[in-house]
mmCIF file of C-alpha atoms in Angstrom:
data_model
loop_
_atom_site.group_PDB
_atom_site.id
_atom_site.type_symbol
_atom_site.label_atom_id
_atom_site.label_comp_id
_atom_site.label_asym_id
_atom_site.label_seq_id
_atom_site.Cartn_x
_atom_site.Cartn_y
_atom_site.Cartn_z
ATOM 1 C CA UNK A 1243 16.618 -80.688 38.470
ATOM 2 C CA UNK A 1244 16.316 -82.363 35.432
ATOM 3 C CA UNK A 1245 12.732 -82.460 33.417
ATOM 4 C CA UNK A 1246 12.134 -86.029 31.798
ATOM 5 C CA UNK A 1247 9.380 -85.896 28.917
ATOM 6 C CA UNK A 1248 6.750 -88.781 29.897
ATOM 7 C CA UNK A 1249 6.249 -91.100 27.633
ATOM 8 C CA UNK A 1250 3.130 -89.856 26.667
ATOM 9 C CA UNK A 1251 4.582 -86.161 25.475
ATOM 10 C CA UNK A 1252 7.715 -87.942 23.516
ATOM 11 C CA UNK A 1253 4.865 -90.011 21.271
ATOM 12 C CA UNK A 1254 3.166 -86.452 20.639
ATOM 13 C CA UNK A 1255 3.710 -84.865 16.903
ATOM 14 C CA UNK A 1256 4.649 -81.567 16.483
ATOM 15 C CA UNK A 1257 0.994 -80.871 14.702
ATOM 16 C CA UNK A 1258 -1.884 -81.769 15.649
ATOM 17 C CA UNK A 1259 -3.505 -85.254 15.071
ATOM 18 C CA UNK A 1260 -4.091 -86.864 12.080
ATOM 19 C CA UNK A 1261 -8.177 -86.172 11.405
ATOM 20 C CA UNK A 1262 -7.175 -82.539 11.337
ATOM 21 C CA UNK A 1263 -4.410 -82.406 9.531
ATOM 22 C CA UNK A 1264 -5.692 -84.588 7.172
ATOM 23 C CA UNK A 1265 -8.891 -82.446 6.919
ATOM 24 C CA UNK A 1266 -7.132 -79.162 6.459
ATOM 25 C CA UNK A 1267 -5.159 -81.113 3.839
ATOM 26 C CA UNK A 1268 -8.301 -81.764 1.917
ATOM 27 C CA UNK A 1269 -9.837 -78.400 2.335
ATOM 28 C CA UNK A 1270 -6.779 -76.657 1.243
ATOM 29 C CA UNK A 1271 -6.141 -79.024 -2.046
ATOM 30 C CA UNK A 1272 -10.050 -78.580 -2.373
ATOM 31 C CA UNK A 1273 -10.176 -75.250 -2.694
ATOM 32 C CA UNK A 1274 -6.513 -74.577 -4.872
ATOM 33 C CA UNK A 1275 -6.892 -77.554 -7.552
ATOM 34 C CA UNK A 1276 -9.976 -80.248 -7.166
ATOM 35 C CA UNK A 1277 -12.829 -77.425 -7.269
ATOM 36 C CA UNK A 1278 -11.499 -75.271 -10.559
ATOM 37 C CA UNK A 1279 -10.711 -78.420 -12.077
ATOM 38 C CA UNK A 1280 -14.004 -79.473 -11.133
ATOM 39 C CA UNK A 1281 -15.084 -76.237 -12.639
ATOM 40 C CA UNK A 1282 -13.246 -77.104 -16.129
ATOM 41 C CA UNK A 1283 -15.280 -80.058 -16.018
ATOM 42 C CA UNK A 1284 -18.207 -78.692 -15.585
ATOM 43 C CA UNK A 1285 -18.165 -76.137 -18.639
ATOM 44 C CA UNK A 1286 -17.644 -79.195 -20.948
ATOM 45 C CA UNK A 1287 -20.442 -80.764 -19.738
ATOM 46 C CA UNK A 1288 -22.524 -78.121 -22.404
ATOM 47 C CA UNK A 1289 -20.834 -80.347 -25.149
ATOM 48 C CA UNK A 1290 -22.460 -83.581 -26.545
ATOM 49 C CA UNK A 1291 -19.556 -86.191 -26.265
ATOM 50 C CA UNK A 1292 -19.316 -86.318 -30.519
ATOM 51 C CA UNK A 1293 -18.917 -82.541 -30.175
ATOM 52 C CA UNK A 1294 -16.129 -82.611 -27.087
ATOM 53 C CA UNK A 1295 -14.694 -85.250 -29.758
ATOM 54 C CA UNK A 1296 -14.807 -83.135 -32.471
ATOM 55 C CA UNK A 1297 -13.273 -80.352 -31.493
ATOM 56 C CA UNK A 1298 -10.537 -82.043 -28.946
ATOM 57 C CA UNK A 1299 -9.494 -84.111 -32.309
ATOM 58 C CA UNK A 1300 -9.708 -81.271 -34.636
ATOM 59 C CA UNK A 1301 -6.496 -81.498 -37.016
ATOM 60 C CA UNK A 1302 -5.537 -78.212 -36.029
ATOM 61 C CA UNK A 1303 -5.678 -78.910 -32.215
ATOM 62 C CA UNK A 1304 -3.785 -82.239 -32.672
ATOM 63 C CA UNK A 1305 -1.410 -80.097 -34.402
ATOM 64 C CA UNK A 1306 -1.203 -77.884 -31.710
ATOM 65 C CA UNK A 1307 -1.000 -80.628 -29.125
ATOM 66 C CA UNK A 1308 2.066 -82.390 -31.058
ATOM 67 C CA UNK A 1309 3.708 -79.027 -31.140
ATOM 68 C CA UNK A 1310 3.598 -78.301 -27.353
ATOM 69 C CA UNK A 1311 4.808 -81.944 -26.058
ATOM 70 C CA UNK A 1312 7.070 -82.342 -28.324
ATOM 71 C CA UNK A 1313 8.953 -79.185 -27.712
ATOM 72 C CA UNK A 1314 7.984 -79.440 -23.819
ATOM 73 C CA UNK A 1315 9.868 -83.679 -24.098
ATOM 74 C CA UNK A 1316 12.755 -82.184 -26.036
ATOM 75 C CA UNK A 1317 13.519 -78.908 -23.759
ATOM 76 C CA UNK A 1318 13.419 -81.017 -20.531
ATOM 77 C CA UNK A 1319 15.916 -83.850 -21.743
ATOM 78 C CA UNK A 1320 18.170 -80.541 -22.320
ATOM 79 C CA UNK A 1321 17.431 -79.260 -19.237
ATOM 80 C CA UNK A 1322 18.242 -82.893 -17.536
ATOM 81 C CA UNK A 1323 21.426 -82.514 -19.076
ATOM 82 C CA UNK A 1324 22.278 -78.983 -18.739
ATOM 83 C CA UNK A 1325 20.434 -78.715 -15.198
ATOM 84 C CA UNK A 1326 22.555 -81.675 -13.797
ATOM 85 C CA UNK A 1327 26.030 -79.861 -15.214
ATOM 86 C CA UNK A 1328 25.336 -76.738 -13.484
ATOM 87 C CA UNK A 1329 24.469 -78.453 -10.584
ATOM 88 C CA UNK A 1330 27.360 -80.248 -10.580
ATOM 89 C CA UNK A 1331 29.432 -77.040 -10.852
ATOM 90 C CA UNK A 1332 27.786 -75.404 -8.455
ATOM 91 C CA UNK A 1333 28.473 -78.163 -5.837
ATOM 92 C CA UNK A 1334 31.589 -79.378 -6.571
ATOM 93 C CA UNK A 1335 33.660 -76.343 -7.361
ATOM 94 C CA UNK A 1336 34.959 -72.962 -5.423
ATOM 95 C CA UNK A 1337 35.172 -70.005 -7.918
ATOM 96 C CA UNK A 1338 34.904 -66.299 -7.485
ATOM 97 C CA UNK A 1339 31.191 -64.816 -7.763
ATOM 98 C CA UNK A 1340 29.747 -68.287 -7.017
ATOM 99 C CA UNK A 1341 26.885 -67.138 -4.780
ATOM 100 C CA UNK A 1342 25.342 -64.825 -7.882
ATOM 101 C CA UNK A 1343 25.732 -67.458 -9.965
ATOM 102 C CA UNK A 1344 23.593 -69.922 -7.833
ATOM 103 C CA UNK A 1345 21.296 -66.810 -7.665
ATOM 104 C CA UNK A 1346 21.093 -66.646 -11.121
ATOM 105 C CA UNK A 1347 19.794 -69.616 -11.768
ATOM 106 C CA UNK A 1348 16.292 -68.442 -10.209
ATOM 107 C CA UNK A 1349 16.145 -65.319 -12.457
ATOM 108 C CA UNK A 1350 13.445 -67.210 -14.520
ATOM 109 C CA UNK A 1351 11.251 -67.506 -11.870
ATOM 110 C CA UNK A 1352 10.965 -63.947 -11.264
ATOM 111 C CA UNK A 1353 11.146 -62.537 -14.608
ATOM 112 C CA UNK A 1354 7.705 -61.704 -16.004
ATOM 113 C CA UNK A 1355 7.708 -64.566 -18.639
ATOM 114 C CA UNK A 1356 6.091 -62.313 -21.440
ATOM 115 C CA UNK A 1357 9.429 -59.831 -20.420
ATOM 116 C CA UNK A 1358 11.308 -63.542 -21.287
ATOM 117 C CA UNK A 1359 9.706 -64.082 -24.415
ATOM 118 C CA UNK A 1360 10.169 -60.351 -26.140
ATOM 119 C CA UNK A 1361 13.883 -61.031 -25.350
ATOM 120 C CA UNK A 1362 14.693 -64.352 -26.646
ATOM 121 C CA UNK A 1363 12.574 -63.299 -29.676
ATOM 122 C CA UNK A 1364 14.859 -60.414 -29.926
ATOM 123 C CA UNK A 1365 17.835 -62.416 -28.998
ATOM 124 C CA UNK A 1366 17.440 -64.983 -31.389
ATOM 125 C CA UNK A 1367 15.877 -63.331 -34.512
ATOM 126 C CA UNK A 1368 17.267 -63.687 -38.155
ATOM 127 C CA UNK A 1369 18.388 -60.295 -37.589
ATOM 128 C CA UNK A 1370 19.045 -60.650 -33.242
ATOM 129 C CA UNK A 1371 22.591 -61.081 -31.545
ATOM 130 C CA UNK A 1372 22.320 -65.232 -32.030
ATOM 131 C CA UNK A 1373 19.635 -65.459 -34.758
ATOM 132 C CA UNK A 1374 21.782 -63.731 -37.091
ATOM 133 C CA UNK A 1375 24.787 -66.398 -36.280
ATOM 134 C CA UNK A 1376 22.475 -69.231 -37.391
ATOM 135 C CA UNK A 1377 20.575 -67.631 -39.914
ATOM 136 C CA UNK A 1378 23.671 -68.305 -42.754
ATOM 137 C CA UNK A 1379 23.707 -71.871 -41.661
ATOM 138 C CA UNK A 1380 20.140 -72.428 -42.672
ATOM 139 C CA UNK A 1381 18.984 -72.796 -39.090
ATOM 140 C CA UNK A 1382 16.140 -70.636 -38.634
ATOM 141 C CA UNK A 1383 15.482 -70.364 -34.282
ATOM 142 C CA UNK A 1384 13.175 -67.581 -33.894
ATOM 143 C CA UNK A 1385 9.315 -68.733 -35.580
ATOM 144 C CA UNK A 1386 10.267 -72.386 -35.897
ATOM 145 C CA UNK A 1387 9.668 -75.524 -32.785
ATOM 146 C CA UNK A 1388 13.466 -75.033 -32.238
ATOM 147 C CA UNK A 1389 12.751 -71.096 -30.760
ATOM 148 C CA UNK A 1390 10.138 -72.874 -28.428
ATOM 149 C CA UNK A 1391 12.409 -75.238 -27.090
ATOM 150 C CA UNK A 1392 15.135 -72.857 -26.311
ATOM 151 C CA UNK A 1393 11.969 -70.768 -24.684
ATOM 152 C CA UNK A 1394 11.041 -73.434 -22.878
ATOM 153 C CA UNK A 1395 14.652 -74.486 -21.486
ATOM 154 C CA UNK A 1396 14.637 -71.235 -20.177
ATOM 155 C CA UNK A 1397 11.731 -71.038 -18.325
ATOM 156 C CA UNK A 1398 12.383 -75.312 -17.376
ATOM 157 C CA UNK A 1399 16.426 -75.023 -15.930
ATOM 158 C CA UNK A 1400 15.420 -73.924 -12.313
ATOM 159 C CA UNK A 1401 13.341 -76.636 -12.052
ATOM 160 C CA UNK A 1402 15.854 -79.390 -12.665
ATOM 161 C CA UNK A 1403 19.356 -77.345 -10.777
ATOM 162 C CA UNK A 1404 17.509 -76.878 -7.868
ATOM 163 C CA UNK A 1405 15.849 -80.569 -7.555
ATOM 164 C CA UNK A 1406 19.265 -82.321 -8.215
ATOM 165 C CA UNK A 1407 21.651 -79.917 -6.393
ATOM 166 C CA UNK A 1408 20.590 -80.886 -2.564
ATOM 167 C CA UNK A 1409 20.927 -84.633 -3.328
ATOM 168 C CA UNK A 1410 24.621 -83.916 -4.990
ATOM 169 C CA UNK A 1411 25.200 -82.078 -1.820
ATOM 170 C CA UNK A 1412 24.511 -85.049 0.248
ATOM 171 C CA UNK A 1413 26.301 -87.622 -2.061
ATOM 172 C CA UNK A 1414 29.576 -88.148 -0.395
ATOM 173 C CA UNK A 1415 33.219 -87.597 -2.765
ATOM 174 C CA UNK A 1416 34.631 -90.335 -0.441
ATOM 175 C CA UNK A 1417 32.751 -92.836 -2.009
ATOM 176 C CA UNK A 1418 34.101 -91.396 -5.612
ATOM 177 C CA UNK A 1419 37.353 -91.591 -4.436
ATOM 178 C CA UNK A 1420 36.733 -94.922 -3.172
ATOM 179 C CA UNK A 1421 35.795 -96.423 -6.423
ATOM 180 C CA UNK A 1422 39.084 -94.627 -8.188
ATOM 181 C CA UNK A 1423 41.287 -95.767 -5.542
ATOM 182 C CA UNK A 1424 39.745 -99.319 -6.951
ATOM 183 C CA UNK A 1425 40.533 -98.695 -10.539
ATOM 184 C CA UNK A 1426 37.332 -97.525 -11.967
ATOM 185 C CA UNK A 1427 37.401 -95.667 -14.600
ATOM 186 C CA UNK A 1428 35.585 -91.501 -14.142
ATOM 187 C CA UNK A 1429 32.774 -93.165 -16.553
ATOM 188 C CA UNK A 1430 32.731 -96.067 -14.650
ATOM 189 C CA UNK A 1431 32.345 -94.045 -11.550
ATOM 190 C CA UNK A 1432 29.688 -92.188 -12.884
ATOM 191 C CA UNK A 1433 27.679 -94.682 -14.440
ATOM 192 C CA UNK A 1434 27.755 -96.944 -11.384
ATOM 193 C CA UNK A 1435 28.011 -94.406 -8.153
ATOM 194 C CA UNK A 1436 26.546 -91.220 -9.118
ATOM 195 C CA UNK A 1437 23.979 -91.747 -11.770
ATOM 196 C CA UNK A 1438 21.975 -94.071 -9.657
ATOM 197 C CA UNK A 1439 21.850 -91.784 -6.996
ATOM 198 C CA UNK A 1440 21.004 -88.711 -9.236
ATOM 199 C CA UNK A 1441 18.639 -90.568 -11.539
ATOM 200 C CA UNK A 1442 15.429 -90.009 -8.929
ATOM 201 C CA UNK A 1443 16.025 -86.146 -8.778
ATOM 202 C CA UNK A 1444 16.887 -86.175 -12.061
ATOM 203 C CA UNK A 1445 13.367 -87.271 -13.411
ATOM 204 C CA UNK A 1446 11.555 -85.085 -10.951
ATOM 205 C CA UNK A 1447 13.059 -81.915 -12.560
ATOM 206 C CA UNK A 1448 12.534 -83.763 -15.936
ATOM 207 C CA UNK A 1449 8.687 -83.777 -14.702
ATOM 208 C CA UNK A 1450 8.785 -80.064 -13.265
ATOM 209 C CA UNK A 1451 10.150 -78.429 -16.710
ATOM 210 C CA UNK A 1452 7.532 -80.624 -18.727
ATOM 211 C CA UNK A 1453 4.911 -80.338 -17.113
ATOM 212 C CA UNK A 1454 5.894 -76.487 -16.929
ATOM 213 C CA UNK A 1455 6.682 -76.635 -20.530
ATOM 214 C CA UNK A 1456 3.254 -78.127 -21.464
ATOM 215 C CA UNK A 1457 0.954 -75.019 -20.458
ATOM 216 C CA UNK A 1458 3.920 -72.130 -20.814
ATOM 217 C CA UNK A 1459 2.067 -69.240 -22.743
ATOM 218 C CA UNK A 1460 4.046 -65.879 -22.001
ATOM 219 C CA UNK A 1461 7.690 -67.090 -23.023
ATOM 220 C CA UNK A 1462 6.469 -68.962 -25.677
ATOM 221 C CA UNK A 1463 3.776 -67.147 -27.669
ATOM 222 C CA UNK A 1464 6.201 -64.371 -29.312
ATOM 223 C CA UNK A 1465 8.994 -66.527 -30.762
ATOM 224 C CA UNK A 1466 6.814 -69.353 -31.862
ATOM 225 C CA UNK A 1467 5.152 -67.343 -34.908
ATOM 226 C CA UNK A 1468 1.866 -69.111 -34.156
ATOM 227 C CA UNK A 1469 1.846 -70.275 -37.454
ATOM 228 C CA UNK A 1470 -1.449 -72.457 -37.337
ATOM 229 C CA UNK A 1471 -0.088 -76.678 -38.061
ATOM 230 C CA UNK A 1472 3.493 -75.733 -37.716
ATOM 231 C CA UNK A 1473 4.564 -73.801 -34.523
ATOM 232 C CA UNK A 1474 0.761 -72.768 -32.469
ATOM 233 C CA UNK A 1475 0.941 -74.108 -29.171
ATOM 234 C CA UNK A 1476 -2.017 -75.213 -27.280
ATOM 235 C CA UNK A 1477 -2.383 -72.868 -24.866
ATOM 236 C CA UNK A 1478 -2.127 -70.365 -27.682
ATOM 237 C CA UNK A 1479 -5.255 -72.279 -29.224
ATOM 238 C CA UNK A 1480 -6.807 -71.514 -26.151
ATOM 239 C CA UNK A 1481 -6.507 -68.201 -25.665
ATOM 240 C CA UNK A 1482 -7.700 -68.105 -29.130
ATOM 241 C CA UNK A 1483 -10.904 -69.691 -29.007
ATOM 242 C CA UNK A 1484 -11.694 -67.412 -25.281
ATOM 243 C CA UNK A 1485 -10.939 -64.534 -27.399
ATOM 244 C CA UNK A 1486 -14.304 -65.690 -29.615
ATOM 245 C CA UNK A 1487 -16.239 -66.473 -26.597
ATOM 246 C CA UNK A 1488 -16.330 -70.094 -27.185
ATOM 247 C CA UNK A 1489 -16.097 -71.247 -23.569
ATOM 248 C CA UNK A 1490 -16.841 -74.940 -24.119
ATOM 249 C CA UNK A 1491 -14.268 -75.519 -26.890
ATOM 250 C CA UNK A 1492 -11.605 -73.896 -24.991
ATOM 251 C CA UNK A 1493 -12.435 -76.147 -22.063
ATOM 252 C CA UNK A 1494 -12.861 -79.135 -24.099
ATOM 253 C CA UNK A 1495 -8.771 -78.199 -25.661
ATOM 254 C CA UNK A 1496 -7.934 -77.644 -22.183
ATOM 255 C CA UNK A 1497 -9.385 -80.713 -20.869
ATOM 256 C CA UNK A 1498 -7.651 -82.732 -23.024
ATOM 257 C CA UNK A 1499 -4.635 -81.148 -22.607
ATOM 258 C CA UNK A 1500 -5.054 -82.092 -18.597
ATOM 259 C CA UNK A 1501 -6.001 -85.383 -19.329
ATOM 260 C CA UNK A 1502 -2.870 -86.475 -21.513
ATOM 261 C CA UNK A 1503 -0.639 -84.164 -19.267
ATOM 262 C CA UNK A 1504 -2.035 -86.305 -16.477
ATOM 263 C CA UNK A 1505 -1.550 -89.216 -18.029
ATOM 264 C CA UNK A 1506 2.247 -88.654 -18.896
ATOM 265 C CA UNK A 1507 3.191 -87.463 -15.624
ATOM 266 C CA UNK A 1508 1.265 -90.466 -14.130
ATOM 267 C CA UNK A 1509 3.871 -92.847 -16.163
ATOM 268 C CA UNK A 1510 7.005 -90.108 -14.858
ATOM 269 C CA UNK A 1511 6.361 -90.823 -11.377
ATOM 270 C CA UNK A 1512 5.888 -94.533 -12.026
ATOM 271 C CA UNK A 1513 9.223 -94.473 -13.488
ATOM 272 C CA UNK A 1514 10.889 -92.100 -10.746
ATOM 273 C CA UNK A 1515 9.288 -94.634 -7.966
ATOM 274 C CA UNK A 1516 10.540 -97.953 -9.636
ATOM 275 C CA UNK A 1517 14.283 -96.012 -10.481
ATOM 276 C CA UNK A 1518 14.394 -95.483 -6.486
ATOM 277 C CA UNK A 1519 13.469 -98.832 -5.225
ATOM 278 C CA UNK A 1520 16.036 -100.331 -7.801
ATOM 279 C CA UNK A 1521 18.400 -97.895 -6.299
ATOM 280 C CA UNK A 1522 18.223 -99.153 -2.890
#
């Protein structure tokens, strides 16, 4: 005998209604983001509004500020670049010892990120394995915005590999071969067939390792030099001014920091959703 589902169990979800769902969606982002951001907001509040201004637009915090986007923008377009080549490897090619490779590529999500930052300081050093290579050609890594970047690259590449590489896995050669069995050029090809596809991933893990990049402390904090107007992050500042006890003007940094993080990530995902409706 054969059972056939009435029409009222095929129109059942899996979970449970909306209302609930929705409400255990609320609680749960309640509780994880909207209440400790809440809570940031709150320990501003001790600040007159010239005061928040005053400190948040202190030269030495907008120094700080330009310091940490700037390296954050520059180590994700490397990682967009980087992240989509190993992805591309990684799908597209059989080699020996593939699978630890495509484990390896998670290793800086699990390595403590201070661990991360003692080595690359070590690593790239005038006197380190790397530093010492670029020291003689008056490129100084270690204690300059450069050494950030590459600290932040490391820290960003996961994010970008592993947001491109299941949409490459889907894209089908066929069509690839397709356009070369019509006479486009591999340029052509990838300008036309693949980058279109890619571009939407592509921004997200731009997004992930900036965003990442933005508030990065532990990788960061040893081979920047923290060399006040030149190479102090602002989560450095931070840290700094809790040190002293000064609550509200580490909030009021922070705050800032949220807001124009926000703000940039707002303008990403504008981007990302116009790039995928031009797509289809």
């Amino acid at each position: 005998m054969t059972f056939m589902p009435s029409r009222t169990d095929t129109r059942r979800g899996v979970l449970p209604g909306f209302g609930l769902t929705m409400g255990y969606s609320i609680l749960y982002l309640s509780l994880i983001v909207l209440i400790p951001l809440s809570a940031l907001l709150l320990n501003s509040t001790g600040l007159t509004w010239e005061k928040f201004w005053s400190i948040a637009t202190d030269p030495r915090v907008l120094a700080s500020y330009r310091v940490s986007f700037l390296t954050a923008a520059a180590a994700g377009l490397v990682d967009a670049v980087l992240g989509l080549l190993l992805a591309w490897v990684l799908v597209r090619y059989e080699f020996p010892g593939k699978k630890i490779f495509d484990a390896m590529i998670d290793l800086p999500f699990a390595l403590p990120t201070a661990v991360a930052g003692v080595s690359l300081t070590a690593l790239y050093s005038s006197k380190g394995w790397l530093g010492s290579f670029f020291e003689p050609l008056g490129i100084k890594t270690a204690f300059s915005p450069l050494g950030i970047t590459l600290a932040l690259m490391f820290i960003g590449i996961p994010f970008v590999v592993r947001t491109v590489q299941p949409v490459l896995q889907d894209l089908d050669a066929e069509v690839e071969e397709a356009a070369a069995t019509l006479g486009a050029s591999r340029l052509r090809t990838f300008r036309s067939v693949i980058l279109p596809e890619l571009l939407p991933p592509l921004l997200t893990g731009f997004a992930l390792a900036f965003s990442r990049g933005i508030g990065e402390y532990g990788s960061v904090v040893f081979i920047s030099g923290n060399m006040p107007m030149k190479t102090e992050i602002a989560p450095l500042l931070i840290m700094s001014k809790l040190e002293q006890f000064d609550y509200a003007g580490a909030t009021a940094v922070a705050l800032m920091l949220l807001l124009i993080s926000f703000a940039l990530l707002l303008l990403i995902n504008s981007l990302q959703s116009r790039v995928r409706k031009t797509a289809r």
